[in-house]
XYZ file of C-alpha atoms in Angstrom:
667
model
C 0.000 0.000 0.000
C 1.368 3.424 -0.896
C 1.172 6.229 1.593
C -0.630 8.313 -1.016
C -3.499 5.830 -1.259
C -3.901 5.819 2.503
C -3.985 9.619 2.463
C -6.715 9.594 -0.167
C -8.759 7.139 1.908
C -8.090 9.060 5.110
C -9.715 12.109 3.533
C -12.940 10.087 3.491
C -12.438 9.023 7.079
C -11.882 12.476 8.488
C -14.563 14.214 6.471
C -16.944 11.546 7.783
C -15.760 11.850 11.375
C -15.901 15.649 11.290
C -19.325 15.842 9.658
C -20.902 13.403 12.097
C -19.294 15.232 14.999
C -20.565 18.603 13.750
C -24.087 17.212 13.346
C -23.920 15.389 16.681
C -25.631 12.617 14.748
C -24.762 9.947 12.208
C -22.799 6.784 11.470
C -19.021 7.226 11.151
C -18.009 3.564 11.444
C -18.984 2.286 7.983
C -17.372 5.165 6.060
C -14.163 4.701 8.038
C -14.190 0.946 7.504
C -14.986 1.048 3.770
C -12.824 4.056 2.866
C -9.996 1.974 1.370
C -12.400 -0.076 -0.773
C -14.186 3.053 -1.972
C -10.937 4.811 -2.832
C -9.777 1.966 -5.067
C -13.155 1.580 -6.767
C -13.712 5.264 -7.437
C -10.178 6.180 -8.467
C -9.203 3.101 -10.464
C -12.397 1.554 -11.835
C -15.559 3.663 -11.655
C -16.419 5.219 -15.014
C -18.312 8.412 -14.257
C -18.186 12.134 -14.924
C -18.517 14.483 -11.931
C -19.180 17.273 -14.426
C -22.282 15.476 -15.711
C -23.886 13.121 -13.166
C -26.561 12.195 -15.731
C -24.196 10.771 -18.359
C -26.197 7.758 -19.460
C -23.416 5.197 -19.909
C -21.831 5.910 -16.530
C -21.233 3.114 -14.050
C -23.874 3.105 -11.330
C -22.736 3.147 -7.701
C -25.209 2.376 -4.915
C -24.526 2.627 -1.196
C -27.118 0.168 0.076
C -25.974 0.582 3.681
C -27.177 4.162 3.384
C -26.650 5.054 7.031
C -22.982 5.356 6.016
C -23.977 8.313 3.853
C -20.907 10.355 4.697
C -18.886 7.798 2.736
C -20.825 8.726 -0.400
C -20.886 12.459 0.312
C -17.134 12.426 0.878
C -16.588 10.562 -2.391
C -18.768 12.990 -4.309
C -17.069 16.034 -2.803
C -13.538 14.744 -3.219
C -14.011 13.580 -6.810
C -15.420 16.900 -7.951
C -19.205 16.716 -7.967
C -21.169 19.860 -7.175
C -21.139 19.218 -3.467
C -19.004 21.893 -1.772
C -17.442 21.505 1.644
C -20.126 23.753 3.154
C -22.666 21.042 2.435
C -20.585 18.493 4.346
C -20.375 20.918 7.239
C -24.194 21.039 7.196
C -24.576 17.257 7.285
C -28.064 16.227 8.466
C -29.245 19.854 8.738
C -32.435 21.323 7.296
C -32.206 22.201 3.585
C -28.674 20.859 3.187
C -27.859 18.511 0.305
C -26.352 16.020 2.742
C -29.338 14.321 4.312
C -28.946 11.596 6.902
C -29.413 8.969 4.192
C -28.628 9.638 0.505
C -31.562 11.021 -1.475
C -31.906 10.791 -5.241
C -32.500 14.118 -6.952
C -31.374 15.973 -3.847
C -27.640 15.432 -4.178
C -25.793 15.254 -7.519
C -24.278 11.824 -8.071
C -26.673 9.944 -5.775
C -28.242 7.180 -7.872
C -31.066 6.194 -5.529
C -32.552 6.964 -2.145
C -31.207 4.382 0.285
C -32.709 4.343 3.724
C -34.362 1.016 4.575
C -31.613 -1.577 4.434
C -31.526 -3.948 1.488
C -33.525 -1.809 -0.903
C -30.431 -0.162 -2.350
C -29.199 -3.657 -3.198
C -32.529 -4.365 -4.890
C -32.340 -1.097 -6.819
C -28.844 -2.066 -7.996
C -30.174 -5.392 -9.285
C -32.791 -3.443 -11.225
C -30.144 -1.140 -12.654
C -27.990 -4.073 -13.739
C -30.995 -5.736 -15.368
C -31.807 -2.511 -17.202
C -28.243 -2.272 -18.519
C -28.324 -5.875 -19.725
C -31.666 -5.569 -21.530
C -30.746 -2.226 -23.119
C -27.457 -3.691 -24.321
C -29.343 -6.594 -25.915
C -31.664 -4.157 -27.660
C -29.162 -1.630 -28.971
C -25.627 -2.999 -29.099
C -24.301 -4.191 -32.430
C -20.973 -5.733 -33.476
C -18.252 -3.115 -32.927
C -20.853 -0.756 -31.402
C -21.280 -1.383 -27.666
C -23.070 1.848 -26.868
C -24.552 0.406 -23.654
C -21.716 -0.997 -21.564
C -21.444 -0.132 -17.897
C -21.189 -1.816 -14.525
C -23.332 -1.528 -11.424
C -21.461 -1.503 -8.116
C -23.158 -1.780 -4.746
C -21.851 -1.621 -1.191
C -23.653 -3.870 1.308
C -23.543 -4.130 5.059
C -24.493 -6.978 7.356
C -27.880 -5.326 7.875
C -28.637 -5.396 4.143
C -27.880 -9.104 4.078
C -30.034 -9.837 7.116
C -33.069 -8.248 5.488
C -35.240 -10.766 3.643
C -35.284 -8.646 0.506
C -31.610 -9.481 -0.025
C -32.578 -13.125 -0.554
C -35.281 -12.247 -3.060
C -33.140 -10.007 -5.243
C -29.867 -11.937 -4.974
C -31.697 -15.049 -6.102
C -33.058 -13.234 -9.146
C -29.711 -11.627 -9.984
C -28.115 -15.062 -10.046
C -30.913 -16.501 -12.172
C -30.593 -13.601 -14.607
C -26.768 -13.953 -14.689
C -26.192 -10.229 -14.248
C -22.462 -10.346 -14.804
C -21.992 -6.575 -14.629
C -23.354 -6.422 -11.093
C -20.546 -6.335 -8.525
C -21.390 -6.210 -4.821
C -18.988 -5.477 -1.966
C -19.923 -6.984 1.380
C -18.591 -4.930 4.274
C -17.898 -7.893 6.531
C -17.155 -6.014 9.756
C -19.319 -8.301 11.959
C -20.816 -5.355 13.841
C -24.332 -3.940 13.914
C -25.935 -1.474 16.293
C -26.513 -4.124 18.950
C -22.900 -5.315 18.842
C -21.078 -8.362 17.492
C -23.400 -10.053 14.982
C -22.251 -13.524 16.009
C -25.267 -13.591 18.302
C -27.766 -13.184 15.458
C -26.057 -13.480 12.068
C -24.063 -16.671 11.641
C -25.036 -17.422 8.033
C -22.399 -18.699 5.671
C -22.974 -15.700 3.437
C -20.437 -16.717 0.807
C -22.007 -20.156 0.416
C -25.445 -18.597 0.315
C -24.508 -16.413 -2.659
C -22.766 -19.283 -4.392
C -26.029 -21.195 -4.082
C -27.790 -18.296 -5.829
C -25.426 -18.673 -8.769
C -23.119 -15.788 -7.910
C -19.370 -15.790 -8.240
C -17.961 -15.199 -4.755
C -14.513 -13.823 -4.020
C -13.762 -14.653 -0.410
C -11.383 -13.330 2.184
C -10.441 -9.953 0.677
C -8.639 -7.622 3.084
C -10.739 -4.488 2.776
C -7.835 -2.343 3.951
C -5.402 -3.635 1.315
C -5.880 -1.635 -1.921
C -3.985 -4.185 -4.005
C -6.212 -7.017 -2.807
C -9.337 -4.968 -3.454
C -8.171 -4.012 -6.954
C -7.343 -7.639 -7.792
C -10.819 -8.711 -6.698
C -12.493 -6.057 -8.846
C -10.438 -7.054 -11.886
C -11.403 -10.694 -11.354
C -15.074 -9.724 -11.072
C -14.915 -7.724 -14.290
C -13.240 -10.583 -16.134
C -16.140 -12.962 -15.432
C -19.355 -11.543 -16.857
C -21.261 -14.826 -16.689
C -22.556 -14.203 -13.173
C -22.888 -11.394 -10.633
C -20.033 -11.169 -8.151
C -19.962 -10.791 -4.379
C -16.618 -9.548 -3.045
C -16.333 -10.426 0.641
C -14.294 -7.647 2.232
C -13.121 -8.148 5.787
C -12.963 -4.708 7.383
C -12.686 -3.020 10.755
C -15.591 -0.732 11.521
C -14.365 2.688 12.598
C -10.878 1.958 11.186
C -8.401 4.495 12.530
C -10.144 5.374 15.784
C -7.635 3.692 18.124
C -9.886 3.281 21.162
C -13.200 2.499 19.475
C -12.463 0.782 16.160
C -13.992 -2.649 15.777
C -16.851 -1.952 18.193
C -20.477 -0.927 17.929
C -19.640 2.409 19.540
C -18.511 3.640 16.119
C -21.651 2.457 14.325
C -24.365 4.980 15.000
C -22.970 7.821 17.097
C -20.294 10.531 16.873
C -16.865 9.436 18.015
C -16.381 12.475 20.239
C -13.686 15.127 20.043
C -11.138 13.182 22.083
C -11.384 10.056 19.926
C -11.227 12.095 16.715
C -8.096 13.803 18.007
C -6.625 10.393 18.803
C -7.501 9.197 15.299
C -5.759 12.217 13.767
C -2.625 11.322 15.657
C -2.974 7.595 14.953
C -3.385 8.069 11.189
C -1.066 11.060 10.880
C -3.767 13.430 9.646
C -2.424 16.782 10.834
C -5.255 18.883 9.444
C -8.102 20.840 10.995
C -11.709 19.665 10.754
C -13.001 19.715 7.142
C -9.544 20.644 5.872
C -8.274 18.600 2.910
C -4.809 19.347 1.497
C -4.638 20.415 -2.137
C -2.452 17.471 -3.032
C -5.182 15.126 -1.752
C -7.810 16.910 -3.832
C -5.453 16.645 -6.791
C -5.127 12.903 -6.235
C -8.894 12.525 -6.305
C -9.450 14.723 -9.349
C -6.494 13.790 -11.524
C -6.778 14.281 -15.246
C -10.476 14.989 -15.833
C -10.920 11.385 -16.934
C -14.709 11.501 -16.613
C -15.140 14.276 -19.153
C -12.858 12.480 -21.590
C -14.711 9.181 -21.137
C -18.064 10.807 -21.784
C -16.777 12.624 -24.867
C -15.382 9.360 -26.206
C -18.724 7.629 -25.650
C -20.647 10.430 -27.358
C -18.378 10.113 -30.383
C -19.029 6.365 -30.403
C -22.771 7.035 -30.213
C -22.517 9.356 -33.224
C -20.753 6.620 -35.212
C -23.450 4.164 -34.138
C -26.103 6.610 -35.362
C -24.436 6.789 -38.771
C -24.850 3.056 -39.222
C -28.046 2.460 -37.196
C -30.028 5.724 -37.345
C -33.397 4.297 -36.268
C -31.922 2.493 -33.262
C -29.916 5.564 -32.265
C -33.003 7.761 -32.455
C -34.934 5.352 -30.249
C -32.089 5.098 -27.760
C -31.734 8.863 -27.511
C -35.482 9.249 -27.005
C -35.497 6.647 -24.272
C -32.445 8.134 -22.586
C -34.274 11.475 -22.503
C -37.319 9.811 -20.941
C -39.706 11.092 -23.611
C -42.543 9.022 -25.043
C -43.009 8.310 -28.766
C -44.535 11.295 -30.556
C -47.659 9.404 -31.579
C -48.312 7.671 -28.252
C -50.822 10.123 -26.856
C -52.830 10.281 -30.081
C -52.954 6.535 -30.594
C -53.715 5.817 -26.951
C -56.585 8.277 -26.972
C -57.938 6.726 -30.162
C -57.939 3.323 -28.444
C -59.818 4.746 -25.463
C -62.432 6.280 -27.725
C -62.911 2.952 -29.516
C -63.384 1.215 -26.173
C -66.043 3.722 -25.189
C -67.871 3.080 -28.447
C -67.591 -0.710 -28.183
C -68.549 -0.890 -24.485
C -67.045 -4.225 -23.396
C -68.146 -5.811 -20.130
C -64.982 -7.396 -18.723
C -63.085 -7.637 -15.471
C -60.827 -4.619 -15.126
C -57.838 -6.979 -14.839
C -58.773 -8.161 -18.344
C -59.206 -4.556 -19.440
C -55.692 -3.940 -18.112
C -54.331 -6.711 -20.327
C -56.246 -5.255 -23.251
C -54.594 -1.898 -22.582
C -51.181 -3.567 -22.520
C -51.936 -5.189 -25.865
C -52.878 -1.777 -27.248
C -50.125 0.333 -25.690
C -47.269 -2.202 -25.581
C -46.507 -2.106 -29.325
C -46.289 1.687 -29.090
C -43.810 1.584 -26.181
C -40.621 -0.445 -26.625
C -39.528 0.928 -23.241
C -42.369 -0.826 -21.407
C -40.957 -3.628 -19.241
C -42.509 -5.520 -16.376
C -43.991 -8.628 -14.942
C -45.694 -10.324 -12.063
C -44.881 -12.068 -8.806
C -45.817 -15.565 -10.018
C -49.368 -14.472 -10.860
C -49.086 -13.596 -14.528
C -52.182 -15.576 -15.481
C -54.195 -14.043 -12.641
C -52.872 -10.499 -12.865
C -53.041 -10.764 -16.689
C -49.759 -8.910 -17.118
C -48.575 -11.072 -19.992
C -49.517 -9.409 -23.253
C -49.165 -10.444 -26.885
C -45.713 -8.915 -27.311
C -44.170 -10.288 -24.105
C -40.669 -11.768 -24.348
C -38.863 -12.985 -21.224
C -35.715 -11.239 -20.036
C -34.213 -14.690 -19.517
C -33.847 -14.862 -23.308
C -30.437 -13.209 -23.483
C -30.499 -13.220 -27.284
C -33.802 -11.342 -27.608
C -33.564 -7.729 -28.678
C -37.123 -7.082 -27.513
C -36.934 -8.681 -24.045
C -39.580 -6.989 -21.923
C -41.188 -9.447 -19.510
C -39.987 -10.377 -16.024
C -41.121 -13.489 -14.186
C -40.385 -12.414 -10.612
C -41.521 -15.543 -8.827
C -43.068 -15.148 -5.376
C -40.999 -12.110 -4.430
C -43.310 -9.108 -4.043
C -40.963 -6.853 -2.051
C -37.947 -7.561 -4.220
C -40.055 -7.136 -7.344
C -41.194 -3.619 -6.508
C -37.738 -2.500 -5.353
C -36.154 -3.921 -8.518
C -38.750 -2.011 -10.547
C -37.629 1.162 -8.787
C -34.047 0.415 -9.816
C -35.055 -0.142 -13.440
C -36.856 3.204 -13.435
C -33.887 4.975 -11.854
C -31.514 3.542 -14.431
C -33.513 5.108 -17.239
C -34.564 3.941 -20.665
C -37.611 2.039 -19.396
C -41.122 2.428 -18.019
C -41.365 -0.492 -15.561
C -44.478 -2.111 -14.154
C -44.954 -4.949 -11.659
C -47.972 -6.847 -10.408
C -49.493 -8.942 -7.637
C -52.784 -9.267 -5.748
C -53.806 -6.096 -3.912
C -53.704 -7.851 -0.545
C -50.008 -8.645 -1.114
C -49.153 -4.970 -1.484
C -48.376 -5.341 2.225
C -45.349 -7.432 1.284
C -44.004 -4.717 -1.017
C -45.260 -1.766 1.014
C -41.910 -0.193 1.813
C -40.791 -0.342 -1.804
C -44.074 1.320 -2.818
C -43.361 4.058 -0.311
C -39.868 4.484 -1.717
C -41.339 4.729 -5.233
C -43.248 7.791 -4.086
C -40.452 9.231 -1.966
C -37.599 8.946 -4.482
C -39.762 9.402 -6.724
C -39.689 6.862 -9.562
C -41.766 6.443 -12.691
C -42.948 2.994 -11.666
C -46.363 1.451 -12.294
C -47.570 -0.985 -9.634
C -50.449 -3.195 -10.783
C -52.756 -4.838 -8.235
C -55.637 -7.158 -9.031
C -58.319 -8.984 -7.017
C -59.188 -5.656 -5.481
C -61.866 -6.472 -2.889
C -64.014 -9.144 -1.286
C -65.103 -9.664 -4.888
C -62.278 -12.165 -5.359
C -64.502 -14.564 -3.455
C -63.695 -17.999 -2.146
C -60.025 -17.544 -1.233
C -61.298 -15.872 1.915
C -60.206 -13.041 4.205
C -56.475 -13.745 3.966
C -56.688 -12.790 0.291
C -59.399 -10.129 0.440
C -58.086 -6.578 0.776
C -60.210 -4.238 2.860
C -57.780 -1.651 4.262
C -55.313 -1.636 1.391
C -56.860 1.011 -0.842
C -56.963 3.525 1.988
C -53.464 2.575 3.059
C -51.999 3.136 -0.403
C -53.864 6.420 -0.793
C -52.226 7.724 2.364
C -48.723 7.463 0.861
C -47.735 10.988 -0.204
C -47.142 11.428 -3.955
C -48.689 8.052 -4.736
C -51.519 7.978 -7.267
C -54.025 5.142 -6.804
C -56.428 4.326 -9.652
C -59.401 1.998 -9.152
C -61.294 2.076 -12.466
C -64.954 1.154 -12.873
C -64.818 -0.323 -16.377
C -62.582 -1.039 -19.359
C -62.513 2.605 -20.424
C -61.354 3.929 -17.066
C -58.808 1.079 -16.946
C -57.252 2.196 -20.229
C -57.234 5.829 -19.092
C -55.514 4.792 -15.855
C -52.775 3.028 -17.830
C -52.333 6.021 -20.136
C -52.071 8.497 -17.266
C -49.626 6.247 -15.392
C -47.429 5.899 -18.477
C -47.414 9.647 -19.024
C -46.726 10.549 -15.392
C -43.120 11.540 -14.692
C -43.090 12.736 -11.085
C -43.978 9.592 -9.169
C -45.532 6.127 -9.158
C -49.037 4.940 -9.897
C -50.941 2.031 -8.362
C -53.466 0.553 -10.767
C -56.069 -1.532 -8.931
C -58.196 -3.988 -10.912
C -61.049 -6.404 -10.271
C -61.364 -10.124 -10.678
C -65.074 -9.935 -11.525
C -66.634 -8.467 -14.673
C -67.564 -4.781 -14.590
C -70.390 -3.262 -16.591
C -69.577 -0.639 -19.206
C -70.644 2.911 -18.312
C -72.153 5.344 -20.797
C -70.257 8.617 -21.266
C -70.250 11.620 -23.511
C -67.106 13.151 -25.001
C -66.655 15.605 -22.132
C -66.985 12.864 -19.547
C -64.455 10.734 -21.420
C -61.932 13.570 -21.247
C -62.756 14.200 -17.586
C -61.626 10.758 -16.404
C -58.029 12.004 -16.287
C -59.064 14.468 -13.575
C -59.550 11.629 -11.093
C -63.184 12.354 -10.257
C -66.007 13.474 -12.527
C -69.772 13.501 -12.934
C -70.761 10.222 -14.551
C -74.483 10.963 -14.607
C -76.957 13.647 -13.541
C -80.754 13.573 -13.334
C -82.688 14.998 -16.222
C -82.785 18.736 -15.758
C -79.550 18.759 -13.761
C -80.892 19.357 -10.239
C -80.128 16.659 -7.667
C -80.817 15.896 -4.028
C -77.967 13.502 -3.228
C -74.503 12.692 -4.583
C -73.377 9.062 -4.905
C -69.547 8.768 -5.000
C -68.087 5.414 -5.993
C -65.029 3.638 -7.361
C -64.368 0.398 -9.189
C -67.055 -2.276 -9.172
C -69.214 -0.196 -6.844
C -69.869 2.449 -9.512
C -72.363 -0.003 -10.992
C -74.189 -0.136 -7.656
C -74.491 3.652 -7.704
C -75.818 3.774 -11.260
C -78.330 1.017 -10.510
C -79.500 2.886 -7.420
C -80.367 5.994 -9.436
C -83.580 4.570 -10.874
C -84.750 3.200 -7.532
C -84.172 6.580 -5.921
C -85.973 8.355 -8.719
C -88.999 6.140 -8.066
C -88.877 7.417 -4.487
C -88.734 11.024 -5.672
C -84.985 11.449 -4.949
C -82.736 12.772 -7.703
C -79.153 11.473 -7.557
C -75.888 12.536 -9.152
C -73.304 9.777 -9.677
C -69.629 10.692 -9.336
C -67.028 8.186 -10.443
C -63.761 8.778 -8.592
C -61.143 6.396 -10.000
C -58.301 8.392 -8.392
C -59.000 10.453 -5.299
C -55.429 11.773 -5.203
C -55.655 13.128 -8.740
C -59.074 14.617 -8.004
C -57.756 16.343 -4.886
C -55.076 18.073 -6.964
C -57.590 19.632 -9.332
C -58.397 23.310 -9.038
C -61.085 24.383 -6.607
C -63.471 25.185 -9.437
C -63.380 21.631 -10.764
C -63.771 20.070 -7.339
C -66.731 22.339 -6.617
C -68.341 21.511 -9.951
C -68.188 17.798 -9.168
C -68.936 17.927 -5.426
C -70.779 21.229 -4.874
C -70.682 22.409 -1.293
C -74.391 23.209 -1.525
C -75.200 19.494 -1.486
C -74.177 17.883 1.788
C -76.273 14.769 1.214
C -73.543 12.415 0.040
C -73.037 8.667 -0.032
C -69.667 7.020 -0.779
C -69.616 3.415 -1.963
C -66.467 1.282 -1.947
C -65.828 -2.307 -0.853
C -63.171 -1.285 1.667
C -62.774 0.497 5.001
C -65.053 3.483 5.350
C -63.138 6.180 7.271
C -61.151 7.347 4.235
C -64.325 8.645 2.590
C -65.302 10.927 5.460
C -63.348 13.796 3.891
C -65.805 13.713 0.975
C -69.096 12.917 2.693
C -68.513 14.544 6.078
C -69.600 13.234 9.438
C -73.252 13.497 8.435
C -72.838 11.589 5.183
C -73.001 7.849 4.689
C -70.410 5.316 3.544
C -71.370 1.910 2.199
C -68.292 -0.224 2.764
C -66.744 -2.870 4.996
C -64.987 -2.330 8.317
C -64.239 -5.959 9.085
C -62.278 -8.702 7.421
C -64.002 -10.678 4.673
C -65.076 -14.315 4.481
C -64.825 -17.308 2.179
C -67.760 -17.517 -0.214
C -68.698 -16.663 -3.798
C -68.410 -12.942 -4.530
C -72.136 -12.311 -4.925
C -72.850 -13.887 -1.544
C -70.138 -11.787 0.104
C -71.440 -8.483 -1.230
C -74.910 -9.414 0.001
C -73.611 -10.614 3.376
C -71.580 -7.474 4.042
C -74.295 -5.141 2.831
C -72.578 -3.664 -0.194
C -75.650 -3.719 -2.389
C -78.002 -1.499 -4.353
C -80.482 -1.748 -1.465
C -77.843 -0.453 0.944
C -77.030 2.467 -1.338
C -80.708 3.343 -1.719
C -81.297 3.147 2.038
C -78.272 5.342 2.763
C -79.359 7.960 0.234
C -82.963 7.973 1.464
C -81.760 8.551 5.036
C -80.115 11.791 3.878
C -82.590 13.180 1.349
């Protein structure tokens, strides 16, 4: 090891120590322990351009053990990203760009938001899959325009989380040879030595997944680390786990190797001792110019990007259509004719009026939109023939020769599936979707939350949306899930009432760029609803007037979603016979409706009419914001039961009679 390399790594250590100390909060141990590994990777192997963090063919680097965020912030600052020293001094402070855990879009060079352990690993698997599939689609002999690695740092905590099993298994199955993971094997977590709760043979576990495993690497020996990375890059037939034995808090002479360095500042005395121990004779946040020069030597990133752009121009000369598609997809723009053709399909559906389950309508939309969108990629958690996510143009990503690979069989791995989808979206070049039963959204809940928080352009498909799935019983019947998903900030939930609303939901989700969408579909057939041209356009506003009494005046408003819209429309005639005029409002997306201007919301739900009934086969409290305390909600506030769907709706009182009775009690 040269002294210079240790100095470069020590810059990471002391920036991390000083920032955590200044914040009086944070995790110095992991950055100190992984500094030598990071220095070798970033200075000798990582292909990136600090001057342009969005360069498409850059290597992706993910810090899955995101509590060690000062490792990443130090790397970004030292290598020349737009992250000045003042931001490191403001670590974990309000409005700084150095949050407690790395946040995508908040800090230049951060590839994903890593907070909950293991999800960064899953995102990295998604990124590596995206690179592989894009390379299959666009690369040609002598023109490898998509060619980059995905590197991910993992801690013991990431490997203890169950999601690590799900995504590592898939990465091995998919043979993602450009995915290289570094396990920070320091044997310490917050509670102390992990020997009391983590005795897995991790290396054997990954070998069983089909990974190449490089064991016993001294994480403080740059030559050993570099040799391991070269070996990993030489074998692209499988993903690689590099097992790096490290000392947490390396360099803090009295605390290194113990949990006391994991999640708390070292204290001024220990930092002073570390400065003496490592020979770092510099004030807090002071980095010598020669160290900066070592980190920023030569402007290699700018040169690499320029070389790639020249190669892309040569590719375009020979393959102009492919180059145009690639550039469009890199920019994240949709095909010019997508909106027009999608709208034409929706108008045809309205004219044809099919009565189908909305899960079938979803598949119909995929058949219509898929050929227009080569960037559409997705799949299901072992429920393809129930979720109906397979469409006519589906080709499995396991076909490594297919240029149009676009379908992912995830197996029974809901959490890993959704987190991988987030990684695919973050990589760019794709619009990913995933699917399972609505009740199993609980399994992927945290990844759904991260979709909205990051945010990612991810489409989460859920079918079997209520007690209407029938005989499988309460374990499979979602009652609280719609409300739960609606409460996630920046998440758009769509529960369409027929084939037309289903297609609109897909179109809006595809066009959305600032967050995820959850599309919720039925198992049972849904009746087609009549609409005029204005109503058809209004669906995109989340809530709209589906029908009004003749003459326009009404006594009560019926608000419904999904299969229950039909109950509302059927109740209209019965109420009219009783002298009560009813307006029907279909609200496929409450979140989208709530974002409309006050004029639109008032036109749909006028404040002058307080007689309101909400109808949805789920928990009732969510709807109080629309109907008020004096309104009525026809729903279900208990778990379901095992019986045919029709019997369940009758048993739980979600019927036309119940809607009529509720409306009559208000009018």
